[in-house]
Protein backbone atom coordinates (compact mmCIF):
# COMPACT_ATOMS: atom_id res chain seq x y z
CA LEU A 1 3.42 -11.04 -13.43
CA ARG A 2 3.88 -9.49 -16.87
CA VAL A 3 6.76 -7.36 -15.62
CA MET A 4 8.44 -10.23 -13.80
CA SER A 5 8.17 -12.31 -16.97
CA GLY A 6 9.99 -9.62 -18.91
CA VAL A 7 7.07 -9.09 -21.29
CA THR A 8 6.38 -5.73 -22.95
CA THR A 9 3.07 -4.73 -24.52
CA VAL A 10 3.82 -1.50 -26.37
CA MET A 11 4.50 -0.95 -30.06
CA PRO A 12 7.79 -2.32 -31.45
CA ALA A 13 10.85 -0.20 -30.72
CA SER A 14 12.32 2.10 -33.32
CA GLY A 15 16.09 2.16 -33.21
CA THR A 16 18.39 0.54 -30.67
CA LEU A 17 19.31 1.42 -27.09
CA ASP A 18 22.63 2.75 -28.38
CA ASP A 19 20.70 4.98 -30.80
CA TRP A 20 18.59 6.31 -27.92
CA LYS A 21 21.68 6.99 -25.82
CA ALA A 22 23.46 8.77 -28.68
CA ASP A 23 20.51 10.89 -29.84
CA ILE A 24 18.58 11.51 -26.59
CA GLY A 25 20.33 10.07 -23.55
CA VAL A 26 23.42 12.19 -24.09
CA HIS A 27 21.29 15.28 -23.42
CA VAL A 28 19.47 13.75 -20.44
CA VAL A 29 22.62 13.47 -18.32
CA ARG A 30 23.32 17.18 -18.85
CA ASN A 31 19.83 18.52 -18.17
CA PRO A 32 18.30 17.95 -14.71
CA TYR A 33 14.71 18.50 -15.84
CA MET A 34 15.10 15.86 -18.55
CA LEU A 35 16.60 13.48 -16.00
CA VAL A 36 13.58 13.98 -13.74
CA ALA A 37 11.24 13.19 -16.66
CA VAL A 38 13.15 9.99 -17.48
CA LEU A 39 13.33 8.81 -13.87
CA ALA A 40 9.61 9.51 -13.43
CA ALA A 41 8.89 7.39 -16.49
CA MET A 42 10.99 4.52 -15.13
CA THR A 43 9.01 4.39 -11.88
CA GLY A 44 5.93 3.33 -13.87
CA LEU A 45 7.41 -0.15 -14.25
CA LEU A 46 8.32 -0.51 -10.58
CA VAL A 47 5.07 0.52 -8.85
CA GLU A 48 3.11 -2.73 -9.00
CA ALA A 49 6.09 -5.06 -9.17
CA PHE A 50 7.63 -3.79 -5.93
CA GLY A 51 4.66 -2.36 -4.05
CA LEU A 52 5.67 1.28 -4.43
CA SER A 53 3.36 4.29 -4.37
CA ASN A 54 2.20 5.68 -7.71
CA LEU A 55 4.01 8.79 -8.85
CA VAL A 56 2.08 11.88 -9.98
CA LEU A 57 4.50 14.53 -11.23
CA MET A 58 3.61 17.87 -12.80
CA PHE A 59 5.99 20.17 -14.65
CA VAL A 60 4.83 23.76 -14.19
CA GLY A 61 6.12 26.74 -16.17
CA GLY A 62 5.31 29.46 -18.63
CA SER A 63 4.76 29.00 -22.35
CA SER A 64 7.77 27.95 -24.44
CA GLN A 65 9.79 26.77 -21.45
CA GLY A 66 10.27 23.28 -22.86
CA LYS A 67 7.72 21.36 -20.76
CA THR A 68 6.28 19.44 -23.71
CA THR A 69 9.79 18.52 -24.85
CA LEU A 70 10.47 17.06 -21.41
CA MET A 71 7.38 14.93 -21.92
CA ARG A 72 8.59 13.83 -25.35
CA VAL A 73 11.93 12.73 -23.92
CA GLY A 74 10.27 10.78 -21.10
CA GLN A 75 7.73 9.16 -23.41
CA SER A 76 10.48 8.12 -25.84
CA LEU A 77 11.55 5.50 -23.31
CA VAL A 78 8.38 3.58 -24.12
CA THR A 79 6.92 4.84 -27.37
CA SER A 80 7.11 7.70 -29.87
CA GLY A 81 7.51 11.14 -28.37
CA GLY A 82 6.25 12.79 -31.55
CA SER A 83 2.81 13.43 -30.06
CA ILE A 84 1.78 13.95 -26.42
CA ASP A 85 -1.84 13.41 -25.40
CA THR A 86 -3.63 16.18 -23.51
CA PHE A 87 -6.32 16.31 -20.84
CA ALA A 88 -8.87 17.44 -23.43
CA GLY A 89 -12.09 15.47 -23.11
CA THR A 90 -13.95 13.90 -20.24
CA THR A 91 -12.47 12.62 -17.01
CA LYS A 92 -13.69 9.12 -17.94
CA GLY A 93 -11.69 9.45 -21.13
CA VAL A 94 -8.58 10.40 -19.16
CA GLU A 95 -9.09 7.46 -16.82
CA ALA A 96 -9.51 5.12 -19.79
CA LYS A 97 -6.22 6.42 -21.17
CA LEU A 98 -4.49 5.68 -17.86
CA ARG A 99 -5.79 2.11 -17.96
CA GLU A 100 -4.48 1.36 -21.45
CA HIS A 101 -1.04 0.08 -20.45
CA LEU A 102 -0.59 -0.40 -16.73
CA ASP A 103 2.95 -0.65 -15.33
CA MET A 104 4.00 2.04 -17.80
CA PRO A 105 4.25 5.82 -17.53
CA ALA A 106 1.51 8.07 -18.90
CA PHE A 107 2.30 11.56 -20.18
CA LEU A 108 -0.54 14.08 -20.43
CA ASP A 109 -0.15 17.73 -21.41
CA GLU A 110 -2.31 20.80 -20.65
CA LEU A 111 -4.09 19.92 -17.41
CA ARG A 112 -6.15 23.13 -17.81
CA GLN A 113 -8.05 21.44 -20.66
CA ALA A 114 -9.67 18.99 -18.25
CA ASP A 115 -13.47 19.30 -18.09
CA MET A 116 -13.77 19.09 -14.32
CA PRO A 117 -10.84 20.01 -12.04
CA ALA A 118 -12.63 18.30 -9.13
CA ASP A 119 -12.60 14.98 -10.98
CA ILE A 120 -8.90 15.34 -11.74
CA ILE A 121 -8.25 15.89 -8.03
CA LYS A 122 -10.12 12.66 -7.31
CA LEU A 123 -8.11 10.88 -9.98
CA VAL A 124 -4.89 12.03 -8.31
CA PHE A 125 -6.09 10.52 -5.02
CA ASP A 126 -7.09 7.30 -6.79
CA LEU A 127 -3.68 7.05 -8.43
CA ASP A 128 -1.88 7.63 -5.17
CA GLY A 129 -3.73 4.89 -3.35
CA GLY A 130 -4.02 2.52 -6.26
CA ALA A 131 -7.75 2.62 -5.64
CA SER A 132 -10.19 0.45 -7.54
CA ARG A 133 -13.46 1.90 -8.80
CA LYS A 134 -17.05 0.73 -8.93
CA VAL A 135 -18.74 1.86 -12.13
CA SER A 136 -22.03 1.21 -13.87
CA SER A 137 -22.17 -0.72 -17.10
CA GLY A 138 -24.63 -0.07 -19.90
CA SER A 139 -27.02 -2.52 -18.25
CA GLN A 140 -26.75 -0.58 -14.97
CA GLN A 141 -24.79 -3.37 -13.33
CA VAL A 142 -22.06 -2.32 -10.90
CA ILE A 143 -18.64 -3.43 -12.09
CA GLN A 144 -15.48 -3.37 -9.97
CA ARG A 145 -12.68 -1.76 -11.96
CA GLY A 146 -9.10 -2.66 -11.12
CA SER A 147 -6.78 -0.12 -9.58
CA ILE A 148 -4.66 2.22 -11.69
CA ARG A 149 -1.03 1.36 -11.01
CA ARG A 150 1.31 3.55 -13.01
CA ALA A 151 3.26 6.79 -13.06
CA LEU A 152 1.54 9.92 -14.37
CA VAL A 153 3.56 12.87 -15.66
CA ILE A 154 1.72 16.12 -16.40
CA ALA A 155 2.69 19.48 -17.87
CA ASN A 156 0.82 22.72 -17.41
CA GLU A 157 1.40 26.48 -17.28
CA SER A 158 -0.44 26.95 -13.99
CA THR A 159 -0.14 25.16 -10.67
CA LEU A 160 -2.95 22.89 -9.55
CA ALA A 161 -3.88 25.46 -6.90
CA GLU A 162 -4.23 28.15 -9.57
CA ILE A 163 -6.31 25.89 -11.81
CA THR A 164 -8.76 25.10 -9.04
CA SER A 165 -8.85 28.58 -7.50
CA GLY A 166 -12.07 29.54 -9.29
CA SER A 167 -13.84 26.29 -8.49
CA LYS A 168 -15.30 24.74 -5.36
CA VAL A 169 -12.41 22.32 -5.12
CA LYS A 170 -10.48 22.75 -1.90
CA MET A 171 -6.73 22.35 -2.07
CA ASN A 172 -5.18 20.88 1.05
CA GLU A 173 -2.01 19.18 2.22
CA GLY A 174 -3.42 15.84 1.09
CA ILE A 175 -3.00 16.87 -2.56
CA GLY A 176 0.46 18.24 -1.87
CA ALA A 177 1.51 14.87 -0.51
CA ARG A 178 0.25 13.06 -3.61
CA MET A 179 1.44 15.28 -6.43
CA ILE A 180 4.96 16.62 -6.91
CA GLU A 181 5.16 19.94 -8.75
CA VAL A 182 8.45 20.71 -10.49
CA HIS A 183 8.68 24.34 -11.54
CA VAL A 184 10.57 24.83 -14.80
CA GLU A 185 12.43 28.11 -14.66
CA GLY A 186 15.72 29.65 -15.66
CA PRO A 187 17.16 31.71 -18.53
CA HIS A 188 16.95 28.73 -20.89
CA GLY A 189 13.84 27.09 -19.50
CA ALA A 190 14.10 23.32 -19.25
CA PHE A 191 17.45 23.23 -21.07
CA PRO A 192 20.39 24.67 -19.10
CA SER A 193 22.66 22.62 -21.38
CA ARG A 194 22.23 22.62 -25.15
CA PRO A 195 24.32 21.64 -28.19
CA ASP A 196 26.70 24.40 -29.23
CA GLY A 197 25.03 27.10 -31.28
CA MET A 198 21.45 26.04 -30.45
CA THR A 199 18.94 28.20 -28.66
CA ALA A 200 16.46 26.58 -26.28
CA LYS A 201 13.76 26.84 -28.95
CA GLN A 202 15.98 25.28 -31.61
CA PHE A 203 16.89 22.48 -29.22
CA ALA A 204 13.22 21.73 -28.55
CA GLU A 205 12.52 21.70 -32.30
CA HIS A 206 15.48 19.38 -32.81
CA LEU A 207 14.28 16.87 -30.21
CA LYS A 208 10.72 16.56 -31.53
CA PRO A 209 11.57 14.53 -34.66
CA VAL A 210 14.35 12.69 -32.81
CA THR A 211 11.95 11.38 -30.12
CA ALA A 212 9.52 10.40 -32.88
CA ARG A 213 12.23 8.43 -34.67
CA VAL A 214 14.08 6.75 -31.78
CA TYR A 215 12.00 5.18 -29.04
CA GLY A 216 11.08 2.03 -27.15
CA ALA A 217 14.43 0.20 -27.05
CA PHE A 218 15.20 1.60 -23.60
CA TRP A 219 11.97 0.13 -22.20
CA ASP A 220 12.51 -3.29 -23.77
CA VAL A 221 15.92 -3.58 -22.12
CA PHE A 222 14.66 -2.09 -18.84
CA VAL A 223 11.81 -4.60 -18.50
CA VAL A 224 14.15 -7.54 -19.09
CA GLN A 225 16.71 -6.25 -16.59
CA VAL A 226 14.10 -5.57 -13.91
CA ALA A 227 12.68 -9.08 -14.34
CA LYS A 228 16.14 -10.64 -14.22
CA ASN A 229 17.26 -8.69 -11.14
CA ALA A 230 13.96 -8.46 -9.23
CA PRO A 231 15.23 -10.11 -6.01
CA GLN A 232 18.22 -7.77 -5.82
CA ILE A 233 16.07 -4.72 -6.57
CA ARG A 234 13.57 -5.71 -3.89
CA GLY A 235 16.34 -6.19 -1.36
CA TRP A 236 17.87 -2.82 -2.22
CA LEU A 237 14.51 -1.07 -1.80
CA ILE A 238 13.88 -2.74 1.57
CA LYS A 239 17.29 -1.61 2.80
CA HIS A 240 17.49 1.90 1.37
CA MET A 241 13.93 3.25 1.16
CA PRO A 242 13.29 3.68 4.94
CA PRO A 243 16.31 5.96 5.57
CA VAL A 244 15.47 8.01 2.46
CA GLU A 245 11.88 8.45 3.65
CA GLU A 246 13.10 9.33 7.13
CA GLU A 247 15.38 12.02 5.72
CA LEU A 248 12.62 13.48 3.55
CA LEU A 249 10.21 13.63 6.50
CA GLU A 250 12.71 15.10 8.95
CA GLY A 251 11.20 18.07 10.80
CA LEU A 252 7.68 17.45 9.47
CA SER A 253 4.68 16.57 11.63
CA ILE A 254 3.56 13.49 9.71
CA SER A 255 2.32 10.46 11.61
CA ASP A 256 1.44 8.29 8.60
CA PRO A 257 3.99 8.73 5.76
């Protein structure tokens, strides 16, 4: 209802949409990894409004490949990209973070800092199904928590399989179907295209203060446009999603996509 009313709940924007396009968007169209981060962020608004599955996306790559910068760019759609939260702390703390602003993307860095990999696996399943949770309150009463409906974008040096290899957590095809891993690789890491004269490192350093200065205007405009064009968007999804899913599943033995 909030989305369809065109209401936003994040901090006020800094700069205009034209500012974002000129300082950040111009680089997004030239760098596929950045484009993936931005598109992943945009899905956070569409999940609940149009009955789509939650997206869990993880950028995987070595140190200094630009993963955190990808997160900054994606987060700048909604709020400041100057700081990216990590998985440090308890799983309950991570879940609380994911519940802060539903219908919006969440960006969390360093999955390896999570206390319990098994709990993170469960959280991935909960996100995928939009599951609600039953938890105990301080008075030991059982409370039904609402489902988590949003996009989650993660960055980490190791794959989820590598993180859980030393634990009792079993990786199976169920996880693979719920989390998309995008491996960041190449001679310039996440940035195959950079401003003339800039190295990948210099480009990442350049974008940090930019994403902290220009943010939020994209999301304000996006929410209004989605609310205004909801019937057309819904019709487009009904028409085009089935053939896309069919193409993606071609040749796979999946009975319940």
